[in-house]
PDB file of C-alpha atoms in Angstrom:
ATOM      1  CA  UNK A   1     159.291 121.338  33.497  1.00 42.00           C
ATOM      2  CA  UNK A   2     159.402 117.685  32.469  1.00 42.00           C
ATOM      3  CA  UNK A   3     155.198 116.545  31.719  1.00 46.00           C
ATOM      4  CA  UNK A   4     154.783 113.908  34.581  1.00 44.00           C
ATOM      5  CA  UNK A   5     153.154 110.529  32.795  1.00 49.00           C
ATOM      6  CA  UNK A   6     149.740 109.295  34.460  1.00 42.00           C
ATOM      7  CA  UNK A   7     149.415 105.317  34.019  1.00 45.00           C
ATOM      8  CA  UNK A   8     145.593 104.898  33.851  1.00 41.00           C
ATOM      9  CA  UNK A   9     144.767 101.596  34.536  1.00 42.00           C
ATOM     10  CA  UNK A  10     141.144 100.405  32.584  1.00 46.00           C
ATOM     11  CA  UNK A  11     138.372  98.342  34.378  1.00 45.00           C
ATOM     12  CA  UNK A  12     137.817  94.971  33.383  1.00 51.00           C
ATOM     13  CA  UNK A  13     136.264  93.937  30.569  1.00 59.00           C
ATOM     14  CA  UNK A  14     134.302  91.686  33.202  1.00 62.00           C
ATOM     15  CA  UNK A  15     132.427  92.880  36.627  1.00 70.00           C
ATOM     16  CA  UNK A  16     134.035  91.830  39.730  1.00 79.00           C
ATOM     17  CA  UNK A  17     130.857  89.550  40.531  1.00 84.00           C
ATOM     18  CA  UNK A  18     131.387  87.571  37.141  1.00 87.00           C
ATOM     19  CA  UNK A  19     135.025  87.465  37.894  1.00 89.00           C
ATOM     20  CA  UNK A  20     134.345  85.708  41.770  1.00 89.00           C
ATOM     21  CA  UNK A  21     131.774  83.181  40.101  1.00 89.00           C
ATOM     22  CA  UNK A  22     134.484  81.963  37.560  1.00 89.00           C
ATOM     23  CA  UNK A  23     136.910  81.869  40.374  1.00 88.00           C
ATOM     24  CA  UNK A  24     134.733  79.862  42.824  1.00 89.00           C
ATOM     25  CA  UNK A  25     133.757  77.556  39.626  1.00 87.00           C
ATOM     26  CA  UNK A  26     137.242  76.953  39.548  1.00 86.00           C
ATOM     27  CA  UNK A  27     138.112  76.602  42.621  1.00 85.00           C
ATOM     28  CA  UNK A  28     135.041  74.153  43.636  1.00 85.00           C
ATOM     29  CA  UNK A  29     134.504  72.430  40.009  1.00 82.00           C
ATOM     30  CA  UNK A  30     132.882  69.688  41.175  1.00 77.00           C
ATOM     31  CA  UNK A  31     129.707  72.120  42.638  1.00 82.00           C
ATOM     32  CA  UNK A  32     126.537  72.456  40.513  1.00 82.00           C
ATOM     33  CA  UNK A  33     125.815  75.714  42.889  1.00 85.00           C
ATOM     34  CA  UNK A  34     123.793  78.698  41.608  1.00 89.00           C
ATOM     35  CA  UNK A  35     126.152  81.507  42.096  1.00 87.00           C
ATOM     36  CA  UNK A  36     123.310  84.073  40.976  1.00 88.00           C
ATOM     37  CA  UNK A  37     121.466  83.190  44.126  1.00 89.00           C
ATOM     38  CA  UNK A  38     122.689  85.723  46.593  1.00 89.00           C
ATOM     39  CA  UNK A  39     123.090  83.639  49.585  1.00 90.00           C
ATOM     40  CA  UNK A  40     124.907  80.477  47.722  1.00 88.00           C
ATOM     41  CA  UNK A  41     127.460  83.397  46.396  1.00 89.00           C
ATOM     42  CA  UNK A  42     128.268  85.081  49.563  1.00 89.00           C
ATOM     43  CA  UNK A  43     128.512  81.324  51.181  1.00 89.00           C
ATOM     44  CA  UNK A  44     131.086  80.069  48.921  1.00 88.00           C
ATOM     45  CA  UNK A  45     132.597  83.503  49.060  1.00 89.00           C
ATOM     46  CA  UNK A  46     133.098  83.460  52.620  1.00 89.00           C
ATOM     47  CA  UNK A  47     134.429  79.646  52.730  1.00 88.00           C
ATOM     48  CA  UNK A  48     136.717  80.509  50.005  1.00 88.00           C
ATOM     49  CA  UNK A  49     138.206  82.964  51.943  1.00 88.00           C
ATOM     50  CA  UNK A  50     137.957  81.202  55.778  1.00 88.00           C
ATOM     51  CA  UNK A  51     140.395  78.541  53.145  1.00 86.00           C
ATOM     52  CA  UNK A  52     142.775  80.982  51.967  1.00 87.00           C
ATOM     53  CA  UNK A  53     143.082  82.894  55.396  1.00 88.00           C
ATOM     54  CA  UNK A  54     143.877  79.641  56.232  1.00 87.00           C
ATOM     55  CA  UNK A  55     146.419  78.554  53.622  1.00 85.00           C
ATOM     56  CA  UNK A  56     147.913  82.096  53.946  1.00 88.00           C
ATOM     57  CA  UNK A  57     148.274  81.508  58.263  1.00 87.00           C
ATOM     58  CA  UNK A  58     150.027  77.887  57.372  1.00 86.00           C
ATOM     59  CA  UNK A  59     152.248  79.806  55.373  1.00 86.00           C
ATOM     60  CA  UNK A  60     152.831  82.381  57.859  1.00 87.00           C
ATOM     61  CA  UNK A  61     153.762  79.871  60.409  1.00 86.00           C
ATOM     62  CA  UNK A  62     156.151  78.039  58.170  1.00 83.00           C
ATOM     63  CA  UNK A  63     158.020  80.945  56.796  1.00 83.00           C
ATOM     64  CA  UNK A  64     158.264  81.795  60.719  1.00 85.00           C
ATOM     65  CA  UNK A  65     159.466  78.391  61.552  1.00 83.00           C
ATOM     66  CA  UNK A  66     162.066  78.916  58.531  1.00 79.00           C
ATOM     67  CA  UNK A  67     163.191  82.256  59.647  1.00 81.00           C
ATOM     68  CA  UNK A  68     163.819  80.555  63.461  1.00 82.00           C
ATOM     69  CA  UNK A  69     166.069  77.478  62.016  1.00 77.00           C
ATOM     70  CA  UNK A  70     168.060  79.963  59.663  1.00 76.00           C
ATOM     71  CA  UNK A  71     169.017  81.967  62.313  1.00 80.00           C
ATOM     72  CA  UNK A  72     170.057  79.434  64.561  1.00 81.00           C
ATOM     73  CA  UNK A  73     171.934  77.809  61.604  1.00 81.00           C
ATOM     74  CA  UNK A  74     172.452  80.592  59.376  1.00 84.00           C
ATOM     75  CA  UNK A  75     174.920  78.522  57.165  1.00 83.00           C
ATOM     76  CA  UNK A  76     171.528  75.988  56.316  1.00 83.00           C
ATOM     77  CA  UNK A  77     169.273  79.626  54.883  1.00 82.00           C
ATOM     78  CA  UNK A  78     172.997  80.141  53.143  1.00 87.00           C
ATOM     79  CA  UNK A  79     172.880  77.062  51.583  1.00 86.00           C
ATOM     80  CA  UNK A  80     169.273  76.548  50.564  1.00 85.00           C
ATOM     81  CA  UNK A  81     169.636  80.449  48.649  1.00 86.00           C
ATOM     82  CA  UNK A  82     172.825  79.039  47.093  1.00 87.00           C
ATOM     83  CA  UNK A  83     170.807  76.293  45.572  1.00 88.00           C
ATOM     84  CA  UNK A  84     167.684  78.343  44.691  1.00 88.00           C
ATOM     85  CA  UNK A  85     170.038  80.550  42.499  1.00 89.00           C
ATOM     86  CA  UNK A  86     171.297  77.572  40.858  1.00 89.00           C
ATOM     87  CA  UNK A  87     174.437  76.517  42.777  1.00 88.00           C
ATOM     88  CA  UNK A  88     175.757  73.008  42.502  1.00 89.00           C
ATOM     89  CA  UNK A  89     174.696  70.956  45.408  1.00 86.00           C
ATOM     90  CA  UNK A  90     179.010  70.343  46.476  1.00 86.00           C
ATOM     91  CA  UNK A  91     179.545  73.458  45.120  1.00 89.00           C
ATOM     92  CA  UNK A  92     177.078  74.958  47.627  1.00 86.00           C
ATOM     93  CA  UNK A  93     178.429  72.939  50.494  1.00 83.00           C
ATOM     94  CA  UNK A  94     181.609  73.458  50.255  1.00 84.00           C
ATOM     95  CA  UNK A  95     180.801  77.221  50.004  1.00 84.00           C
ATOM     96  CA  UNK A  96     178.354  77.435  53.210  1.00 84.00           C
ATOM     97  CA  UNK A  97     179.933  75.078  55.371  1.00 81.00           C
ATOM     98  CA  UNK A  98     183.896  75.011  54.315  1.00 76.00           C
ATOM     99  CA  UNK A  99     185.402  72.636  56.256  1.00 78.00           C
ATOM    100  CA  UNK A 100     182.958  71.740  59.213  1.00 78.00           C
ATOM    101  CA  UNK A 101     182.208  68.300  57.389  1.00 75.00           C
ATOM    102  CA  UNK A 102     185.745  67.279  57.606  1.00 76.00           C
ATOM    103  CA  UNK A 103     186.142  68.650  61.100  1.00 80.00           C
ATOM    104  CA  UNK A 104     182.752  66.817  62.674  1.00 78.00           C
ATOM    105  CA  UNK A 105     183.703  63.805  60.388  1.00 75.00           C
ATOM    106  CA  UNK A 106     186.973  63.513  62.888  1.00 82.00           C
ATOM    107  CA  UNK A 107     184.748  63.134  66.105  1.00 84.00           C
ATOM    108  CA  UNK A 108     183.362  59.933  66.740  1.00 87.00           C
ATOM    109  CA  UNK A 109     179.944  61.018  67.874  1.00 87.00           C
ATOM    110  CA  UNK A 110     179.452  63.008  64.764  1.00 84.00           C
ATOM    111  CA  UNK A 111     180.172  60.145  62.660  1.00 84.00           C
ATOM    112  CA  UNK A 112     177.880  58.181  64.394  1.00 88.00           C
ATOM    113  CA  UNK A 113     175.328  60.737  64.110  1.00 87.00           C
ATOM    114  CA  UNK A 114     176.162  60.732  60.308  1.00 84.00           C
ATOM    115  CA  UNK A 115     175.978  57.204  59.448  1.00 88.00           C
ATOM    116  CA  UNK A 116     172.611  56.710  61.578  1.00 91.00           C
ATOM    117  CA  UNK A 117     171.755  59.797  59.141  1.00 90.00           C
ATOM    118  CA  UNK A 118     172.746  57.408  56.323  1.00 90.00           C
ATOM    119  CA  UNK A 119     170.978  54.789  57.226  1.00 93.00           C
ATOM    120  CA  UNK A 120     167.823  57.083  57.439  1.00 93.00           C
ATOM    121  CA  UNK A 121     168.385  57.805  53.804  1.00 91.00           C
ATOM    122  CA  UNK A 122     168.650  54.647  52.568  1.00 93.00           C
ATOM    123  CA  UNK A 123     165.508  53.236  54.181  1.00 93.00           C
ATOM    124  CA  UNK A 124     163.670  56.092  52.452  1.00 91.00           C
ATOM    125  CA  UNK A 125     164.776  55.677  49.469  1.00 92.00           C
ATOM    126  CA  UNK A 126     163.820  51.698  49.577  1.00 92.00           C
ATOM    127  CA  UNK A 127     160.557  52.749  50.806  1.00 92.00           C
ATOM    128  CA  UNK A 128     159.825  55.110  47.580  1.00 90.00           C
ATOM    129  CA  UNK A 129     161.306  52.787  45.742  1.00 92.00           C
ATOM    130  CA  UNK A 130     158.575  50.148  46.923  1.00 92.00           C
ATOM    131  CA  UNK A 131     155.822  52.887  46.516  1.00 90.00           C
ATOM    132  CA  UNK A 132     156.708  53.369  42.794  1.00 90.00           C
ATOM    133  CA  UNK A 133     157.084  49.639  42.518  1.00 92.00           C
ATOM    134  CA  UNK A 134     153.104  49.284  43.577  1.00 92.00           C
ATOM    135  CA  UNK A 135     152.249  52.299  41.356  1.00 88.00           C
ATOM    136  CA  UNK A 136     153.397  50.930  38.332  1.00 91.00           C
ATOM    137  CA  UNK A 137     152.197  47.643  39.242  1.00 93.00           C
ATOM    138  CA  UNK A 138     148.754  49.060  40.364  1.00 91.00           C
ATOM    139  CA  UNK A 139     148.230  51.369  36.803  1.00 89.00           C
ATOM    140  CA  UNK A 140     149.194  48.232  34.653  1.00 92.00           C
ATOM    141  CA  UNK A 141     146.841  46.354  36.557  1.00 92.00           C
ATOM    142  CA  UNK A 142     144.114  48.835  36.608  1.00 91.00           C
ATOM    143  CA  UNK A 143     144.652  50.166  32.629  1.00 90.00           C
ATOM    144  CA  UNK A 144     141.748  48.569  31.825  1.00 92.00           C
ATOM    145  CA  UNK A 145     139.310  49.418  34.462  1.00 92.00           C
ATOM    146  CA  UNK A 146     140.179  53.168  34.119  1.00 89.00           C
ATOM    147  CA  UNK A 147     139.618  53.266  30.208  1.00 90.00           C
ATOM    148  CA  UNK A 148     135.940  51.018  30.746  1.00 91.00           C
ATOM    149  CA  UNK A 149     135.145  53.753  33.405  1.00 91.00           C
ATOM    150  CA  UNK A 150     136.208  56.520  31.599  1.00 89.00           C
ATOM    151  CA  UNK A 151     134.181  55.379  28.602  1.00 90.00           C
ATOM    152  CA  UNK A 152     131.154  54.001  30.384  1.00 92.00           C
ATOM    153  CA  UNK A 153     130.659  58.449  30.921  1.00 89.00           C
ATOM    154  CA  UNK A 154     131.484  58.983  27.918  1.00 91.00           C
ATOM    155  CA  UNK A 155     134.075  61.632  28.848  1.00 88.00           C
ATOM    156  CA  UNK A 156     135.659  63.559  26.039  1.00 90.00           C
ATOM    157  CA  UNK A 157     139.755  64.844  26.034  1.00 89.00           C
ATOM    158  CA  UNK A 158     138.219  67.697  27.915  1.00 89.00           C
ATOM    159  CA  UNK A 159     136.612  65.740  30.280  1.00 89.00           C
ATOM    160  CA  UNK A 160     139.339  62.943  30.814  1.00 89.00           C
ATOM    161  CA  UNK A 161     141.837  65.954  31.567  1.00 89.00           C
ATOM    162  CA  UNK A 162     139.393  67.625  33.871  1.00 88.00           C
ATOM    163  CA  UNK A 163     138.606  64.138  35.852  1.00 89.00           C
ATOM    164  CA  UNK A 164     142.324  63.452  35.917  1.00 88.00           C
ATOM    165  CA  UNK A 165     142.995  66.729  37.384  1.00 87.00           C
ATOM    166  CA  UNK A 166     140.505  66.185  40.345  1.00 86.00           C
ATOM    167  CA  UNK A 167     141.398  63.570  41.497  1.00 87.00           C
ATOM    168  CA  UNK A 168     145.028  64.039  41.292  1.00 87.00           C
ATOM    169  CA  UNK A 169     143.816  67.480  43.397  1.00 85.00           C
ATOM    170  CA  UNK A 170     142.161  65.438  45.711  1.00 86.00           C
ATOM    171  CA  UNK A 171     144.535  62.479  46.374  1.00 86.00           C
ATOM    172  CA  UNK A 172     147.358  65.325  47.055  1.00 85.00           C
ATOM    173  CA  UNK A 173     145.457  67.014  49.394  1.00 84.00           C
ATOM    174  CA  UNK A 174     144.878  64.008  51.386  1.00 86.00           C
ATOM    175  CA  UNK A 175     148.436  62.618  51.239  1.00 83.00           C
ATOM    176  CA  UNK A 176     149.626  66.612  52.402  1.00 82.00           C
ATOM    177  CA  UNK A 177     146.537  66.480  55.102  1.00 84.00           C
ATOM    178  CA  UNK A 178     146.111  69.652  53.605  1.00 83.00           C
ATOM    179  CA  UNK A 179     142.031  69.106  54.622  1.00 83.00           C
ATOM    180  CA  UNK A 180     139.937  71.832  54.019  1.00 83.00           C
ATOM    181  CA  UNK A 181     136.377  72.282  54.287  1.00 84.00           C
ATOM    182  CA  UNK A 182     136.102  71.394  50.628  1.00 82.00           C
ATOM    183  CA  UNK A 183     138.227  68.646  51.170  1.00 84.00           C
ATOM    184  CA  UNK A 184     136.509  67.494  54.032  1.00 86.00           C
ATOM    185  CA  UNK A 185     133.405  67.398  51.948  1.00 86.00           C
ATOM    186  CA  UNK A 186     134.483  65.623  49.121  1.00 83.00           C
ATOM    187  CA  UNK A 187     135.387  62.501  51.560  1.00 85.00           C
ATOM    188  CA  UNK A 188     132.497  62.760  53.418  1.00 87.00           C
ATOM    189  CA  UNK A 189     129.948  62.219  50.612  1.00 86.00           C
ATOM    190  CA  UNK A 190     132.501  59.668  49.109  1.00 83.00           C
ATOM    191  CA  UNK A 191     132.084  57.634  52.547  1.00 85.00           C
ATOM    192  CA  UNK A 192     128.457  57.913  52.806  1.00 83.00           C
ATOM    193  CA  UNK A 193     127.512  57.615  48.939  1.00 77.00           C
ATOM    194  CA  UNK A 194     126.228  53.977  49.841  1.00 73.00           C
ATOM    195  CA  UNK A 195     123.821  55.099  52.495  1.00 74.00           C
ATOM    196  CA  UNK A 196     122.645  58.241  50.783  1.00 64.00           C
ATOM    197  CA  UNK A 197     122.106  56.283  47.907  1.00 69.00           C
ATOM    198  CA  UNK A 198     120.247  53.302  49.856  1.00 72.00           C
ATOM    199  CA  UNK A 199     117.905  56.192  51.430  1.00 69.00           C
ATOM    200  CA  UNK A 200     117.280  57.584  48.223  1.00 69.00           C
ATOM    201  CA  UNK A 201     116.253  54.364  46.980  1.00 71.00           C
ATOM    202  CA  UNK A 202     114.361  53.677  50.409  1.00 68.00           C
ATOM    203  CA  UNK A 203     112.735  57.215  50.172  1.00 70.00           C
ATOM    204  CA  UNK A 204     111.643  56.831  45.997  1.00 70.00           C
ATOM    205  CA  UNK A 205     110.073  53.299  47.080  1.00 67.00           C
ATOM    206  CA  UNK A 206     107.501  54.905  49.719  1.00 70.00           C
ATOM    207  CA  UNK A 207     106.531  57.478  47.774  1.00 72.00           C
ATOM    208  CA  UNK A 208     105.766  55.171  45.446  1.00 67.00           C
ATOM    209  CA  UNK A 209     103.468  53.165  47.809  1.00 68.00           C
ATOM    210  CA  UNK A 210     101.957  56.129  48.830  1.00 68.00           C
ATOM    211  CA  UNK A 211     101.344  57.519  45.333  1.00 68.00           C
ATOM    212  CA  UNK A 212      99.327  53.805  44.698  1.00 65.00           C
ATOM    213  CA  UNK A 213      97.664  53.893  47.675  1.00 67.00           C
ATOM    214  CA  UNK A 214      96.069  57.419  47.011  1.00 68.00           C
ATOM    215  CA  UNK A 215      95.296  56.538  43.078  1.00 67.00           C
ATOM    216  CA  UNK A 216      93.569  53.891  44.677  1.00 63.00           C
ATOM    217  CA  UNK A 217      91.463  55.448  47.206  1.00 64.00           C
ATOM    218  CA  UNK A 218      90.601  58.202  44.496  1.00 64.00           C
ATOM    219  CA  UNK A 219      89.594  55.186  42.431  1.00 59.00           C
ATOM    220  CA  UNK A 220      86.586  54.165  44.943  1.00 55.00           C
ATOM    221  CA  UNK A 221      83.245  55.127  44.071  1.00 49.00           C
ATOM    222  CA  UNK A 222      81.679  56.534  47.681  1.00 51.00           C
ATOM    223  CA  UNK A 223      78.366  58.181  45.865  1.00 49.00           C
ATOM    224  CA  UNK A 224      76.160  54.930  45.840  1.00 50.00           C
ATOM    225  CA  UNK A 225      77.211  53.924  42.405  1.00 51.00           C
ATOM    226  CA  UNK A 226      78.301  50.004  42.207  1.00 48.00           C
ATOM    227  CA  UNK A 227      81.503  49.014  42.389  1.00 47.00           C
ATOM    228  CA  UNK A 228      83.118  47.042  39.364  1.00 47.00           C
ATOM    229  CA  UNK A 229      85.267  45.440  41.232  1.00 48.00           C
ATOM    230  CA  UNK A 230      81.963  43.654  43.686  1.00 43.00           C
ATOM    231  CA  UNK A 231      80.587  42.261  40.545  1.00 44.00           C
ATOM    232  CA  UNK A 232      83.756  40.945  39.340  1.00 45.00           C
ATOM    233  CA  UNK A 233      83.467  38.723  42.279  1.00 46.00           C
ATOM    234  CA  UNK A 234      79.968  37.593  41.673  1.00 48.00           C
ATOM    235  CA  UNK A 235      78.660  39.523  44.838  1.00 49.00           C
ATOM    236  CA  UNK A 236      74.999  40.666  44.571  1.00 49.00           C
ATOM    237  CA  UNK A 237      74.773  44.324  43.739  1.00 47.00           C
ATOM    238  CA  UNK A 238      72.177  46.044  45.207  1.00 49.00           C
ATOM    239  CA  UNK A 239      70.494  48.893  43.406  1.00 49.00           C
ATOM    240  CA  UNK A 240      70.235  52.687  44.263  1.00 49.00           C
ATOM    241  CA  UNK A 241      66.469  53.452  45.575  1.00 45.00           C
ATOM    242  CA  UNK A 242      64.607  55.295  43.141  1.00 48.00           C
ATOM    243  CA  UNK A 243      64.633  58.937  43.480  1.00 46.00           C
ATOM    244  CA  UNK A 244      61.330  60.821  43.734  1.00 45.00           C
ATOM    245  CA  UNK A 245      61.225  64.426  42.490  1.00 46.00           C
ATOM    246  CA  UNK A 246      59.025  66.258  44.278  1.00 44.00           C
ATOM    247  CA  UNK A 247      57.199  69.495  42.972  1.00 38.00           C
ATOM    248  CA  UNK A 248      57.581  72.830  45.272  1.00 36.00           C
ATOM    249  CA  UNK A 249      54.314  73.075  44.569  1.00 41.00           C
ATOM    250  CA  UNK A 250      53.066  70.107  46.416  1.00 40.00           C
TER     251      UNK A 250
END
């Protein structure tokens, strides 16, 4: 009898908890959060997964959506796996949909549906033309703003790449509406930086008062002994009555 072969998969070098932290750390890099307290781990833990339950239900409800249209047009699910496996786009139409083209091209409502369909396409293509016009325009423009920022924080390779990589993160997820909570969180201290900031400011200046006003209340003298600051002013000091020990034999 032929010896049956046992794969025996090793544990990680890492533990599991090590392995989450680097994972939230990556997936919130812009968090200064102490993942060894308990409750800050199992809180990003939880809205890490609340965001991928989420990601993974979009997904579900797209492939569905997918799955509906190819089998009401199973000729469009032919053609899209035609081109995922590496098929010339005419190639691919001319295999999926054979001659229906030339046959709807003959009706006059199908060719009017097809050149309002043109149309369509060539608006959109001005329209990201124009977008990558202002892009261009709006980097050569902004060249050296972005080099005096990124060199006023004395960023590093490192920290350029890492930078550039957050923000690209973040503008895509606003331009997809993809908004999760981490998202969501990122614009809403970007909106209210101004006031948070002005109430930090607001909040540092009373405590300042307050700190002056108690060093100078401690600074009063309240046992009878004159104040400097009377005879600074010329006012008449008046001396502390004698005291008169008295013997407990008396």
């Amino acid at each position: 009898m032929k010896e049956k072969k046992v794969t025996v998969i090793s544990a990680p070098d890492r533990p599991g908890r090590q392995v989450w932290v680097e994972r939230l750390r990556e997936a919130y890099p812009d968090r200064e959060t102490n993942y060894d307290d308990d409750e800050a781990f199992y809180s990003a833990l939880d809205e890490y997964a609340r965001g991928r339950d989420l990601q993974l239900a979009n997904y579900k409800a797209s492939n569905r959506e997918l799955a509906d249209l190819f089998l009401c047009n199973p000729e469009a699910g032919a053609f899209l796996s035609a081109l995922m496996e590496g098929s010339d786009v005419m190639t691919a139409i001319g295999e999926c949909f054979g001659d229906y083209f030339e046959t709807a091209l003959k009706d006059p409502t199908a060719r009017e549906n097809y050149r309002k369909g043109m149309e369509v396409r060539r608006r959109k293509e001005k329209e990201l033309e124009e977008i990558q016009l202002r892009q261009r325009a709006n980097a050569e423009r902004n060249a050296g703003e972005v080099e005096a920022f990124i060199s006023s924080k004395g960023l590093d390779e490192e920290g350029r790449r890492r930078f550039e990589d957050f923000v690209s993160s973040l503008v895509d997820r606003v331009f997809l509406f993809d908004l999760d909570t981490d998202t969501l969180e990122r614009l809403w201290r970007a909106m209210n930086y101004d006031r948070d900031v002005e109430e930090a400011r607001s909040e540092g200046e009373t405590m300042g008062r307050n700190a002056k006003i108690e060093l100078e209340k401690r600074s009063i003298v309240t046992d009878g002994t004159p104040s400097l600051r009377s005879e600074s002013r010329g006012m008449p000091v008046t001396p502390p009555l004698p005291r008169v020990r008295r013997s407990i034999w008396d």
